[in-house]
């Protein structure tokens, strides 16, 4: 489970770096680079999503169930990545990430009494959903601090909670 978390955080870091560069460029600067980086954001986010799903599965389910979930995670990653790559529509990544987060939350609720990681991971998922709601709200606090900026700050808090949970994760035997 910890290796999956490591992959998830590494992929999220790549997505954050590429996304930061995209946001730093104006719309008329380096349009081909922006498009390529945006695709990298989508692929890295989808990889992080699949890895988070598998981290939760490895920590919560027996080996026989993990295989089925691994196939599901791989298919979900492939479909989401191809759809995003071809269309450029980030909605595919949002849906992909939401599915992984919902499954991760369900697994943590199931493990609540047995796992020191469950409260942290559950909190991280719930804060991620709050962040997504903020991003969709288009709430603007200042002309230089809009919904997207606020989303990223709240999402940093979510990733802190996810990290704290991941550091308390142990793989289930069997």
Short mmCIF file of C-alpha atoms in Angstrom, two decimals:
data_model
loop_
_atom_site.label_atom_id
_atom_site.label_comp_id
_atom_site.label_asym_id
_atom_site.label_seq_id
_atom_site.Cartn_x
_atom_site.Cartn_y
_atom_site.Cartn_z
CA UNK A 1 0.00 0.00 0.00
CA UNK A 2 2.81 2.41 0.81
CA UNK A 3 4.37 1.93 -2.62
CA UNK A 4 1.05 2.84 -4.21
CA UNK A 5 0.88 5.94 -2.01
CA UNK A 6 4.42 6.88 -3.05
CA UNK A 7 3.42 6.58 -6.71
CA UNK A 8 0.25 8.59 -6.07
CA UNK A 9 2.13 11.46 -4.43
CA UNK A 10 4.85 11.44 -7.08
CA UNK A 11 2.27 11.57 -9.89
CA UNK A 12 0.36 14.33 -8.08
CA UNK A 13 3.62 16.26 -7.80
CA UNK A 14 4.20 15.96 -11.55
CA UNK A 15 0.63 17.15 -12.16
CA UNK A 16 1.13 20.09 -9.80
CA UNK A 17 4.40 21.12 -11.45
CA UNK A 18 2.99 20.88 -14.98
CA UNK A 19 -0.21 22.64 -13.90
CA UNK A 20 1.75 25.43 -12.24
CA UNK A 21 3.68 26.03 -15.44
CA UNK A 22 0.45 26.04 -17.47
CA UNK A 23 -1.10 28.61 -15.13
CA UNK A 24 2.08 30.74 -15.25
CA UNK A 25 1.89 31.05 -19.03
CA UNK A 26 -0.57 33.47 -20.57
CA UNK A 27 -3.00 32.09 -23.12
CA UNK A 28 -0.95 33.43 -26.05
CA UNK A 29 2.42 32.20 -24.74
CA UNK A 30 3.69 28.88 -26.08
CA UNK A 31 0.31 27.38 -27.00
CA UNK A 32 1.81 24.02 -28.01
CA UNK A 33 3.73 23.78 -24.75
CA UNK A 34 0.60 24.69 -22.78
CA UNK A 35 -1.39 21.99 -24.60
CA UNK A 36 1.30 19.37 -24.00
CA UNK A 37 1.63 20.30 -20.33
CA UNK A 38 -2.14 20.21 -19.88
CA UNK A 39 -2.18 16.67 -21.25
CA UNK A 40 0.62 15.80 -18.83
CA UNK A 41 -1.50 17.19 -15.99
CA UNK A 42 -4.36 14.93 -17.06
CA UNK A 43 -2.22 11.80 -17.35
CA UNK A 44 -0.42 12.41 -14.06
CA UNK A 45 -3.67 13.13 -12.23
CA UNK A 46 -5.22 9.97 -13.62
CA UNK A 47 -2.17 7.96 -12.55
CA UNK A 48 -2.35 9.48 -9.05
CA UNK A 49 -6.04 8.61 -8.91
CA UNK A 50 -5.42 4.97 -9.85
CA UNK A 51 -2.53 4.69 -7.38
CA UNK A 52 -4.62 6.14 -4.53
CA UNK A 53 -7.36 3.65 -5.33
CA UNK A 54 -4.89 0.77 -5.25
CA UNK A 55 -3.30 2.02 -2.02
CA UNK A 56 -6.70 1.91 -0.35
CA UNK A 57 -7.45 -1.50 -1.82
CA UNK A 58 -4.12 -2.98 -0.67
CA UNK A 59 -4.63 -1.68 2.84
CA UNK A 60 -8.24 -2.80 3.12
CA UNK A 61 -8.85 -5.93 1.06
CA UNK A 62 -7.42 -9.42 0.80
CA UNK A 63 -5.18 -10.43 -2.11
CA UNK A 64 -7.99 -12.18 -4.02
CA UNK A 65 -10.05 -8.98 -4.16
CA UNK A 66 -7.01 -6.83 -4.97
CA UNK A 67 -6.58 -8.49 -8.36
CA UNK A 68 -10.08 -7.51 -9.46
CA UNK A 69 -9.59 -3.96 -8.21
CA UNK A 70 -6.22 -3.76 -9.98
CA UNK A 71 -7.93 -4.60 -13.27
CA UNK A 72 -10.62 -1.99 -12.54
CA UNK A 73 -8.00 0.66 -11.65
CA UNK A 74 -5.98 -0.09 -14.79
CA UNK A 75 -9.03 0.09 -17.04
CA UNK A 76 -10.21 3.28 -15.37
CA UNK A 77 -6.76 4.83 -15.86
CA UNK A 78 -6.63 3.77 -19.51
CA UNK A 79 -10.10 5.02 -20.40
CA UNK A 80 -9.66 8.30 -18.56
CA UNK A 81 -6.22 8.92 -20.04
CA UNK A 82 -7.24 8.19 -23.62
CA UNK A 83 -10.43 10.24 -23.33
CA UNK A 84 -8.56 13.20 -21.83
CA UNK A 85 -5.69 12.94 -24.31
CA UNK A 86 -8.01 12.91 -27.30
CA UNK A 87 -10.53 15.51 -26.16
CA UNK A 88 -8.49 17.72 -23.85
CA UNK A 89 -11.58 17.83 -21.63
CA UNK A 90 -10.59 17.75 -17.96
CA UNK A 91 -14.06 16.49 -17.03
CA UNK A 92 -12.86 12.93 -17.66
CA UNK A 93 -10.12 13.39 -15.06
CA UNK A 94 -12.57 14.91 -12.57
CA UNK A 95 -14.90 11.93 -12.89
CA UNK A 96 -11.98 9.49 -12.73
CA UNK A 97 -10.63 11.15 -9.57
CA UNK A 98 -14.07 11.35 -7.95
CA UNK A 99 -14.62 7.61 -8.47
CA UNK A 100 -11.27 6.78 -6.85
CA UNK A 101 -11.96 9.11 -3.95
CA UNK A 102 -15.44 7.67 -3.39
CA UNK A 103 -14.06 4.12 -3.33
CA UNK A 104 -11.20 5.16 -1.04
CA UNK A 105 -13.69 6.81 1.34
CA UNK A 106 -15.92 3.72 1.36
CA UNK A 107 -12.91 1.53 2.14
CA UNK A 108 -11.89 3.82 5.00
CA UNK A 109 -15.37 3.81 6.51
CA UNK A 110 -15.21 0.01 6.38
CA UNK A 111 -11.80 0.04 8.12
CA UNK A 112 -12.64 2.79 10.62
CA UNK A 113 -12.31 0.63 13.76
CA UNK A 114 -9.23 -1.29 12.56
CA UNK A 115 -7.05 1.32 10.93
CA UNK A 116 -5.20 4.33 12.35
CA UNK A 117 -5.07 5.63 8.77
CA UNK A 118 -8.84 5.65 8.20
CA UNK A 119 -9.70 8.97 9.92
CA UNK A 120 -6.86 10.77 8.17
CA UNK A 121 -7.62 9.32 4.74
CA UNK A 122 -11.35 9.93 5.17
CA UNK A 123 -10.63 13.53 6.10
CA UNK A 124 -8.37 13.93 3.08
CA UNK A 125 -11.06 12.62 0.76
CA UNK A 126 -13.74 14.84 2.31
CA UNK A 127 -11.54 17.94 2.12
CA UNK A 128 -10.80 17.06 -1.53
CA UNK A 129 -14.54 17.04 -2.20
CA UNK A 130 -14.86 20.44 -0.48
CA UNK A 131 -12.01 21.74 -2.65
CA UNK A 132 -13.76 20.47 -5.78
CA UNK A 133 -16.94 22.20 -4.68
CA UNK A 134 -15.05 25.45 -4.23
CA UNK A 135 -13.56 25.14 -7.69
CA UNK A 136 -16.97 24.57 -9.23
CA UNK A 137 -18.53 27.46 -7.27
CA UNK A 138 -16.47 30.10 -9.10
CA UNK A 139 -16.21 31.97 -5.79
CA UNK A 140 -13.87 34.92 -6.19
CA UNK A 141 -12.50 36.53 -3.04
CA UNK A 142 -10.32 39.07 -4.89
CA UNK A 143 -9.47 39.83 -8.49
CA UNK A 144 -6.10 38.15 -7.88
CA UNK A 145 -7.48 35.30 -5.76
CA UNK A 146 -10.25 33.34 -7.41
CA UNK A 147 -11.95 29.95 -7.00
CA UNK A 148 -9.07 28.11 -8.66
CA UNK A 149 -6.52 29.65 -6.29
CA UNK A 150 -8.68 28.82 -3.27
CA UNK A 151 -9.21 25.28 -4.61
CA UNK A 152 -5.46 24.67 -4.72
CA UNK A 153 -4.94 25.93 -1.17
CA UNK A 154 -7.74 23.73 0.20
CA UNK A 155 -6.45 20.79 -1.86
CA UNK A 156 -3.03 21.22 -0.23
CA UNK A 157 -4.76 20.63 3.10
CA UNK A 158 -6.42 17.55 1.66
CA UNK A 159 -3.06 16.21 0.52
CA UNK A 160 -1.61 16.80 3.97
CA UNK A 161 -4.39 14.67 5.46
CA UNK A 162 -3.90 12.00 2.79
CA UNK A 163 -0.18 11.96 3.50
CA UNK A 164 -0.78 11.60 7.24
CA UNK A 165 -3.11 8.68 6.52
CA UNK A 166 -0.73 7.10 4.03
CA UNK A 167 2.05 7.20 6.62
CA UNK A 168 -0.18 5.18 8.95
CA UNK A 169 -1.16 2.63 6.33
CA UNK A 170 -0.26 -1.04 6.57
CA UNK A 171 -0.99 -3.60 3.89
CA UNK A 172 -3.57 -6.19 4.80
CA UNK A 173 -2.26 -9.75 4.98
CA UNK A 174 -3.58 -12.39 2.61
#
